[in-house]
């Protein structure tokens, strides 16, 4: 949502020095020696002991380590290097429960573990797939200190590495010069820097096959790609590693999400188009925006409101002057009567005020983060001086549930938007401690908040190794790293978990409050496993052509992270957009899994109806999106069941083609729809890469025979190029203004035959709302001029029939037979397509449609 950038660029030089020096100093470290190796059917155990005098470069070397290797499944290998004293912080199971796997005989595992010893670097290991290393630490000493861990693996010189973040950047990481820092941070999406979430998982494409690696650790870290290595530099904890055999990109994500949690089941309406703005002046303006969408014939699924609806920006309150509760209720009723939804924002920071019930009730239950002396930690956010919920406190769920229950009983909104949960604070340290309760601090956009002396001798405030966090210190713009949680753990160790823990608390409330309704929660801060609880947007992007382009890569990143329901603020959050940029952005944004227009106050409004060309772009692109929603919903169900991303890069489908390795200029929706947006100012054409095979234009069904080369496509201002992949069958419905109306329309199938005259597809349907709904999976197969509709599973009754078929690349159809009976239908043909209308095929039974 809203970001205040206070970073000082002068600190970056010192951080660079620390990063650069680490590489040279660590060369002299002794590493470890393995002993007492005990093998098991699933792996091995060993003791690791320092191989020489300690380095103590960024902390105290830990002399004795335990090594555990286990084949969790036939495609997942777990390697854990921990201190034998068990004093290093590890992520509690209650925060992020992991799938342990049943364990498999290591002889049958796709991944094998081999350890070695070198006189100079000590213990090293390799993870092998098919006898070839996919992770290889040999030649690099293991460093394991109380506040610094270092693990290095060799990679090819031109490695194709994807993932790691959250960091807005190009999709393929530069293997020669990339530092990705994981430290959750409230900042406006700077290219290549750490932002709101932390995901220490990556996948690599090597020899046309993918594999993956995940480091289960909550501490701040740098992951550095340079010198033909990938190197983890971590501020504490243990080396808790998981490796995924792949070999496809989708199977890597499947294996990863099996470990950390499958994506959550979203309501169908969440796939519609959403609108928000930070700065709407009152409920009347929001009402007018809703009406304007309708008048412009642009779909609007949900109206969102930012913090201005609150009384003095305090959670769970309403501004009686501009957003009175009775008028908010009327707005909600109006939306519901038209099949639309309402989503409101909540921040975690709680205003310190004795007249504010949310604060006093929390104080009574002792649920807030503390200073080291036991007093409340008091930072500064939108309401003024604020405390922060401690998600480790014994009573925090009771308090949070009670506050949310009061809130939902006042206004039963449809979804929650949790923001500023890195957590963000405008000052450094407990700046509100000792201040009068009624004092209103000067907002940081008016005057910089006062600092506090930095105790450079406190290694939790200033750890010996400085990660490349682009702020003055780790505690800048967040809760101080020496703040203490109820379990006695310092914020230093758990900072990156805050958003995940708030997500779990919020999701759990919604599951309990509406037991059979699928929760919808959008969170800015995320961690491994967040996808099982929430969706995500990529934060405070800028209205620039670069950010338009980078949004594609960020969407791909979160597909790897197991959070497929993701999108960027369409047209940009800050800076004034332009008509041309907004037109191009709404075209691309119509194909984000999560599609929302949003921008900041103090800027020009940018709802798509503001300009004729943008309005037409929105009608056209969103018309395609809504037509495809049953297909997109099917793709999302594959995410729920297998983790598969909805938005995908071409390299996931075509890993054997070098041209796809760095392509983040196009986007596949599922495996069947290719979107080729314009990403440069002034362009009225786009060079789109088409892999070998047939590709049919969405709009006119014209054919491109792909040969693995770029094709220049016309792209007038109001047009985005969309192509259907040959060999695929895509279910569609006629688009509407809301998903509720859309679901009442008949089904159609686009059968895009490949050169061999075959195609396949699927459809998943359920009620789109409840958790215990029946479901129905259908499989479609086209071959020998017949379409087979097979019932894979489920009993959900699909109410609308299959009424239309569009056959692409299929000619000479004179008659149509359904289950052997000639159908009464209309047939029209063009050079590339045959369209059959007037059908009424029951999708709840097996059928065969034959074309004579």
mmCIF file of N, CA, C and O in Angstrom, residues 742-797:
data_model
loop_
_atom_site.group_PDB
_atom_site.id
_atom_site.type_symbol
_atom_site.label_atom_id
_atom_site.label_comp_id
_atom_site.label_asym_id
_atom_site.label_seq_id
_atom_site.Cartn_x
_atom_site.Cartn_y
_atom_site.Cartn_z
ATOM 1 N N UNK A 742 -21.402 -14.472 -14.725
ATOM 2 C CA UNK A 742 -20.632 -15.306 -15.641
ATOM 3 C C UNK A 742 -20.944 -16.782 -15.439
ATOM 4 O O UNK A 742 -21.108 -17.534 -16.409
ATOM 5 N N UNK A 743 -21.058 -17.210 -14.194
ATOM 6 C CA UNK A 743 -21.266 -18.626 -13.905
ATOM 7 C C UNK A 743 -22.642 -19.117 -14.362
ATOM 8 O O UNK A 743 -22.893 -20.322 -14.389
ATOM 9 N N UNK A 744 -23.516 -18.203 -14.731
ATOM 10 C CA UNK A 744 -24.842 -18.581 -15.220
ATOM 11 C C UNK A 744 -24.859 -18.816 -16.741
ATOM 12 O O UNK A 744 -25.892 -19.203 -17.289
ATOM 13 N N UNK A 745 -23.739 -18.586 -17.401
ATOM 14 C CA UNK A 745 -23.694 -18.711 -18.856
ATOM 15 C C UNK A 745 -23.282 -20.120 -19.292
ATOM 16 O O UNK A 745 -22.601 -20.841 -18.561
ATOM 17 N N UNK A 746 -23.718 -20.488 -20.498
ATOM 18 C CA UNK A 746 -23.357 -21.780 -21.061
ATOM 19 C C UNK A 746 -21.850 -21.867 -21.289
ATOM 20 O O UNK A 746 -21.152 -20.851 -21.428
ATOM 21 N N UNK A 747 -21.373 -23.094 -21.350
ATOM 22 C CA UNK A 747 -19.959 -23.339 -21.614
ATOM 23 C C UNK A 747 -19.701 -23.463 -23.116
ATOM 24 O O UNK A 747 -20.577 -23.843 -23.895
ATOM 25 N N UNK A 748 -18.477 -23.117 -23.459
ATOM 26 C CA UNK A 748 -17.964 -23.307 -24.808
ATOM 27 C C UNK A 748 -16.593 -23.966 -24.692
ATOM 28 O O UNK A 748 -15.919 -23.828 -23.672
ATOM 29 N N UNK A 749 -16.189 -24.656 -25.714
ATOM 30 C CA UNK A 749 -14.841 -25.213 -25.772
ATOM 31 C C UNK A 749 -14.147 -24.721 -27.022
ATOM 32 O O UNK A 749 -14.720 -24.753 -28.114
ATOM 33 N N UNK A 750 -12.925 -24.238 -26.839
ATOM 34 C CA UNK A 750 -12.065 -23.932 -27.983
ATOM 35 C C UNK A 750 -11.114 -25.112 -28.132
ATOM 36 O O UNK A 750 -10.295 -25.384 -27.250
ATOM 37 N N UNK A 751 -11.245 -25.821 -29.225
ATOM 38 C CA UNK A 751 -10.413 -26.986 -29.512
ATOM 39 C C UNK A 751 -9.368 -26.557 -30.531
ATOM 40 O O UNK A 751 -9.680 -26.371 -31.713
ATOM 41 N N UNK A 752 -8.140 -26.358 -30.056
ATOM 42 C CA UNK A 752 -7.062 -25.896 -30.927
ATOM 43 C C UNK A 752 -6.211 -27.099 -31.308
ATOM 44 O O UNK A 752 -5.336 -27.524 -30.548
ATOM 45 N N UNK A 753 -6.485 -27.664 -32.445
ATOM 46 C CA UNK A 753 -5.806 -28.891 -32.849
ATOM 47 C C UNK A 753 -4.353 -28.630 -33.203
ATOM 48 O O UNK A 753 -4.017 -27.632 -33.841
ATOM 49 N N UNK A 754 -3.498 -29.549 -32.786
ATOM 50 C CA UNK A 754 -2.106 -29.487 -33.190
ATOM 51 C C UNK A 754 -1.978 -30.020 -34.613
ATOM 52 O O UNK A 754 -2.961 -30.440 -35.222
ATOM 53 N N UNK A 755 -0.753 -30.024 -35.125
ATOM 54 C CA UNK A 755 -0.548 -30.441 -36.510
ATOM 55 C C UNK A 755 -0.976 -31.886 -36.747
ATOM 56 O O UNK A 755 -1.353 -32.252 -37.867
ATOM 57 N N UNK A 756 -0.958 -32.693 -35.683
ATOM 58 C CA UNK A 756 -1.373 -34.084 -35.839
ATOM 59 C C UNK A 756 -2.864 -34.288 -35.618
ATOM 60 O O UNK A 756 -3.353 -35.420 -35.560
ATOM 61 N N UNK A 757 -3.597 -33.181 -35.470
ATOM 62 C CA UNK A 757 -5.044 -33.262 -35.345
ATOM 63 C C UNK A 757 -5.528 -33.680 -33.973
ATOM 64 O O UNK A 757 -6.655 -34.163 -33.845
ATOM 65 N N UNK A 758 -4.720 -33.457 -32.933
ATOM 66 C CA UNK A 758 -5.126 -33.828 -31.576
ATOM 67 C C UNK A 758 -5.090 -32.604 -30.662
ATOM 68 O O UNK A 758 -4.425 -31.599 -30.949
ATOM 69 N N UNK A 759 -5.808 -32.708 -29.541
ATOM 70 C CA UNK A 759 -5.810 -31.658 -28.527
ATOM 71 C C UNK A 759 -6.337 -32.255 -27.232
ATOM 72 O O UNK A 759 -7.056 -33.261 -27.233
ATOM 73 N N UNK A 760 -5.988 -31.630 -26.106
ATOM 74 C CA UNK A 760 -6.445 -32.092 -24.804
ATOM 75 C C UNK A 760 -6.612 -30.909 -23.869
ATOM 76 O O UNK A 760 -5.958 -29.870 -24.023
ATOM 77 N N UNK A 761 -7.502 -31.067 -22.896
ATOM 78 C CA UNK A 761 -7.723 -30.028 -21.904
ATOM 79 C C UNK A 761 -8.489 -30.584 -20.731
ATOM 80 O O UNK A 761 -8.769 -31.787 -20.651
ATOM 81 N N UNK A 762 -8.870 -29.710 -19.817
ATOM 82 C CA UNK A 762 -9.586 -30.139 -18.625
ATOM 83 C C UNK A 762 -10.426 -28.989 -18.092
ATOM 84 O O UNK A 762 -10.227 -27.825 -18.449
ATOM 85 N N UNK A 763 -11.357 -29.324 -17.234
ATOM 86 C CA UNK A 763 -12.208 -28.338 -16.583
ATOM 87 C C UNK A 763 -12.462 -28.801 -15.156
ATOM 88 O O UNK A 763 -12.804 -29.967 -14.922
ATOM 89 N N UNK A 764 -12.271 -27.878 -14.225
ATOM 90 C CA UNK A 764 -12.617 -28.141 -12.827
ATOM 91 C C UNK A 764 -13.719 -27.163 -12.427
ATOM 92 O O UNK A 764 -13.627 -25.965 -12.695
ATOM 93 N N UNK A 765 -14.756 -27.680 -11.769
ATOM 94 C CA UNK A 765 -15.819 -26.815 -11.270
ATOM 95 C C UNK A 765 -16.256 -27.284 -9.887
ATOM 96 O O UNK A 765 -16.236 -28.472 -9.571
ATOM 97 N N UNK A 766 -16.634 -26.300 -9.069
ATOM 98 C CA UNK A 766 -17.333 -26.533 -7.809
ATOM 99 C C UNK A 766 -18.163 -25.289 -7.549
ATOM 100 O O UNK A 766 -18.347 -24.468 -8.465
ATOM 101 N N UNK A 767 -18.662 -25.120 -6.329
ATOM 102 C CA UNK A 767 -19.550 -23.967 -6.118
ATOM 103 C C UNK A 767 -18.787 -22.655 -5.970
ATOM 104 O O UNK A 767 -19.394 -21.579 -5.937
ATOM 105 N N UNK A 768 -17.460 -22.701 -5.866
ATOM 106 C CA UNK A 768 -16.659 -21.491 -5.832
ATOM 107 C C UNK A 768 -16.711 -20.721 -4.528
ATOM 108 O O UNK A 768 -16.125 -19.635 -4.443
ATOM 109 N N UNK A 769 -17.366 -21.261 -3.509
ATOM 110 C CA UNK A 769 -17.541 -20.510 -2.273
ATOM 111 C C UNK A 769 -17.194 -21.314 -1.028
ATOM 112 O O UNK A 769 -16.507 -20.815 -0.135
ATOM 113 N N UNK A 770 -17.710 -22.532 -0.943
ATOM 114 C CA UNK A 770 -17.601 -23.287 0.296
ATOM 115 C C UNK A 770 -16.395 -24.229 0.263
ATOM 116 O O UNK A 770 -15.824 -24.516 -0.793
ATOM 117 N N UNK A 771 -16.050 -24.719 1.445
ATOM 118 C CA UNK A 771 -14.924 -25.632 1.568
ATOM 119 C C UNK A 771 -15.331 -27.089 1.391
ATOM 120 O O UNK A 771 -14.523 -27.917 0.981
ATOM 121 N N UNK A 772 -16.579 -27.398 1.709
ATOM 122 C CA UNK A 772 -17.018 -28.790 1.608
ATOM 123 C C UNK A 772 -17.825 -29.060 0.348
ATOM 124 O O UNK A 772 -18.519 -30.060 0.235
ATOM 125 N N UNK A 773 -17.719 -28.160 -0.623
ATOM 126 C CA UNK A 773 -18.466 -28.319 -1.871
ATOM 127 C C UNK A 773 -18.066 -29.600 -2.589
ATOM 128 O O UNK A 773 -16.892 -29.988 -2.592
ATOM 129 N N UNK A 774 -19.031 -30.261 -3.232
ATOM 130 C CA UNK A 774 -18.637 -31.292 -4.195
ATOM 131 C C UNK A 774 -17.860 -30.640 -5.341
ATOM 132 O O UNK A 774 -17.895 -29.421 -5.525
ATOM 133 N N UNK A 775 -17.174 -31.448 -6.102
ATOM 134 C CA UNK A 775 -16.414 -30.926 -7.228
ATOM 135 C C UNK A 775 -16.667 -31.805 -8.446
ATOM 136 O O UNK A 775 -17.293 -32.857 -8.350
ATOM 137 N N UNK A 776 -16.177 -31.345 -9.569
ATOM 138 C CA UNK A 776 -16.185 -32.183 -10.768
ATOM 139 C C UNK A 776 -14.957 -31.845 -11.619
ATOM 140 O O UNK A 776 -14.721 -30.681 -11.949
ATOM 141 N N UNK A 777 -14.184 -32.887 -11.918
ATOM 142 C CA UNK A 777 -13.072 -32.790 -12.864
ATOM 143 C C UNK A 777 -13.498 -33.449 -14.176
ATOM 144 O O UNK A 777 -13.956 -34.593 -14.177
ATOM 145 N N UNK A 778 -13.328 -32.718 -15.270
ATOM 146 C CA UNK A 778 -13.575 -33.252 -16.606
ATOM 147 C C UNK A 778 -12.278 -33.256 -17.407
ATOM 148 O O UNK A 778 -11.465 -32.332 -17.284
ATOM 149 N N UNK A 779 -12.118 -34.278 -18.215
ATOM 150 C CA UNK A 779 -11.005 -34.338 -19.167
ATOM 151 C C UNK A 779 -11.562 -34.296 -20.577
ATOM 152 O O UNK A 779 -12.538 -34.990 -20.895
ATOM 153 N N UNK A 780 -10.937 -33.487 -21.420
ATOM 154 C CA UNK A 780 -11.321 -33.365 -22.824
ATOM 155 C C UNK A 780 -10.184 -33.901 -23.693
ATOM 156 O O UNK A 780 -9.014 -33.549 -23.483
ATOM 157 N N UNK A 781 -10.524 -34.707 -24.659
ATOM 158 C CA UNK A 781 -9.531 -35.210 -25.605
ATOM 159 C C UNK A 781 -10.127 -35.190 -27.012
ATOM 160 O O UNK A 781 -11.262 -35.629 -27.220
ATOM 161 N N UNK A 782 -9.347 -34.667 -27.934
ATOM 162 C CA UNK A 782 -9.777 -34.602 -29.336
ATOM 163 C C UNK A 782 -8.774 -35.381 -30.176
ATOM 164 O O UNK A 782 -7.566 -35.109 -30.163
ATOM 165 N N UNK A 783 -9.263 -36.378 -30.886
ATOM 166 C CA UNK A 783 -8.442 -37.124 -31.816
ATOM 167 C C UNK A 783 -9.371 -37.866 -32.777
ATOM 168 O O UNK A 783 -10.523 -38.156 -32.451
ATOM 169 N N UNK A 784 -8.869 -38.149 -33.953
ATOM 170 C CA UNK A 784 -9.633 -38.839 -34.997
ATOM 171 C C UNK A 784 -11.001 -38.178 -35.203
ATOM 172 O O UNK A 784 -12.025 -38.840 -35.331
ATOM 173 N N UNK A 785 -10.975 -36.856 -35.202
ATOM 174 C CA UNK A 785 -12.157 -36.033 -35.455
ATOM 175 C C UNK A 785 -13.306 -36.322 -34.475
ATOM 176 O O UNK A 785 -14.479 -36.159 -34.804
ATOM 177 N N UNK A 786 -12.950 -36.703 -33.276
ATOM 178 C CA UNK A 786 -13.944 -36.882 -32.214
ATOM 179 C C UNK A 786 -13.464 -36.184 -30.949
ATOM 180 O O UNK A 786 -12.274 -36.184 -30.634
ATOM 181 N N UNK A 787 -14.402 -35.596 -30.224
ATOM 182 C CA UNK A 787 -14.145 -34.968 -28.921
ATOM 183 C C UNK A 787 -14.711 -35.871 -27.838
ATOM 184 O O UNK A 787 -15.907 -36.165 -27.830
ATOM 185 N N UNK A 788 -13.844 -36.315 -26.947
ATOM 186 C CA UNK A 788 -14.260 -37.156 -25.837
ATOM 187 C C UNK A 788 -14.338 -36.321 -24.571
ATOM 188 O O UNK A 788 -13.386 -35.615 -24.216
ATOM 189 N N UNK A 789 -15.466 -36.388 -23.890
ATOM 190 C CA UNK A 789 -15.663 -35.699 -22.614
ATOM 191 C C UNK A 789 -15.755 -36.784 -21.543
ATOM 192 O O UNK A 789 -16.729 -37.533 -21.484
ATOM 193 N N UNK A 790 -14.714 -36.859 -20.717
ATOM 194 C CA UNK A 790 -14.638 -37.921 -19.713
ATOM 195 C C UNK A 790 -14.755 -37.344 -18.309
ATOM 196 O O UNK A 790 -14.236 -36.255 -18.017
ATOM 197 N N UNK A 791 -15.432 -38.080 -17.439
ATOM 198 C CA UNK A 791 -15.618 -37.681 -16.053
ATOM 199 C C UNK A 791 -14.461 -38.263 -15.228
ATOM 200 O O UNK A 791 -14.391 -39.464 -15.010
ATOM 201 N N UNK A 792 -13.553 -37.395 -14.784
ATOM 202 C CA UNK A 792 -12.424 -37.885 -14.002
ATOM 203 C C UNK A 792 -12.824 -38.188 -12.560
ATOM 204 O O UNK A 792 -12.487 -39.227 -12.017
ATOM 205 N N UNK A 793 -13.526 -37.230 -11.928
ATOM 206 C CA UNK A 793 -13.917 -37.429 -10.534
ATOM 207 C C UNK A 793 -14.955 -36.388 -10.151
ATOM 208 O O UNK A 793 -15.109 -35.359 -10.801
ATOM 209 N N UNK A 794 -15.673 -36.680 -9.063
ATOM 210 C CA UNK A 794 -16.562 -35.704 -8.461
ATOM 211 C C UNK A 794 -18.014 -35.848 -8.816
ATOM 212 O O UNK A 794 -18.384 -36.507 -9.800
ATOM 213 N N UNK A 795 -18.852 -35.180 -8.000
ATOM 214 C CA UNK A 795 -20.302 -35.256 -8.168
ATOM 215 C C UNK A 795 -20.955 -33.890 -8.296
ATOM 216 O O UNK A 795 -22.182 -33.793 -8.330
ATOM 217 N N UNK A 796 -20.171 -32.820 -8.329
ATOM 218 C CA UNK A 796 -20.769 -31.489 -8.462
ATOM 219 C C UNK A 796 -21.595 -31.412 -9.744
ATOM 220 O O UNK A 796 -21.146 -31.836 -10.813
ATOM 221 N N UNK A 797 -22.796 -30.871 -9.633
ATOM 222 C CA UNK A 797 -23.690 -30.761 -10.784
ATOM 223 C C UNK A 797 -23.430 -29.456 -11.518
ATOM 224 O O UNK A 797 -23.742 -28.369 -11.009
#
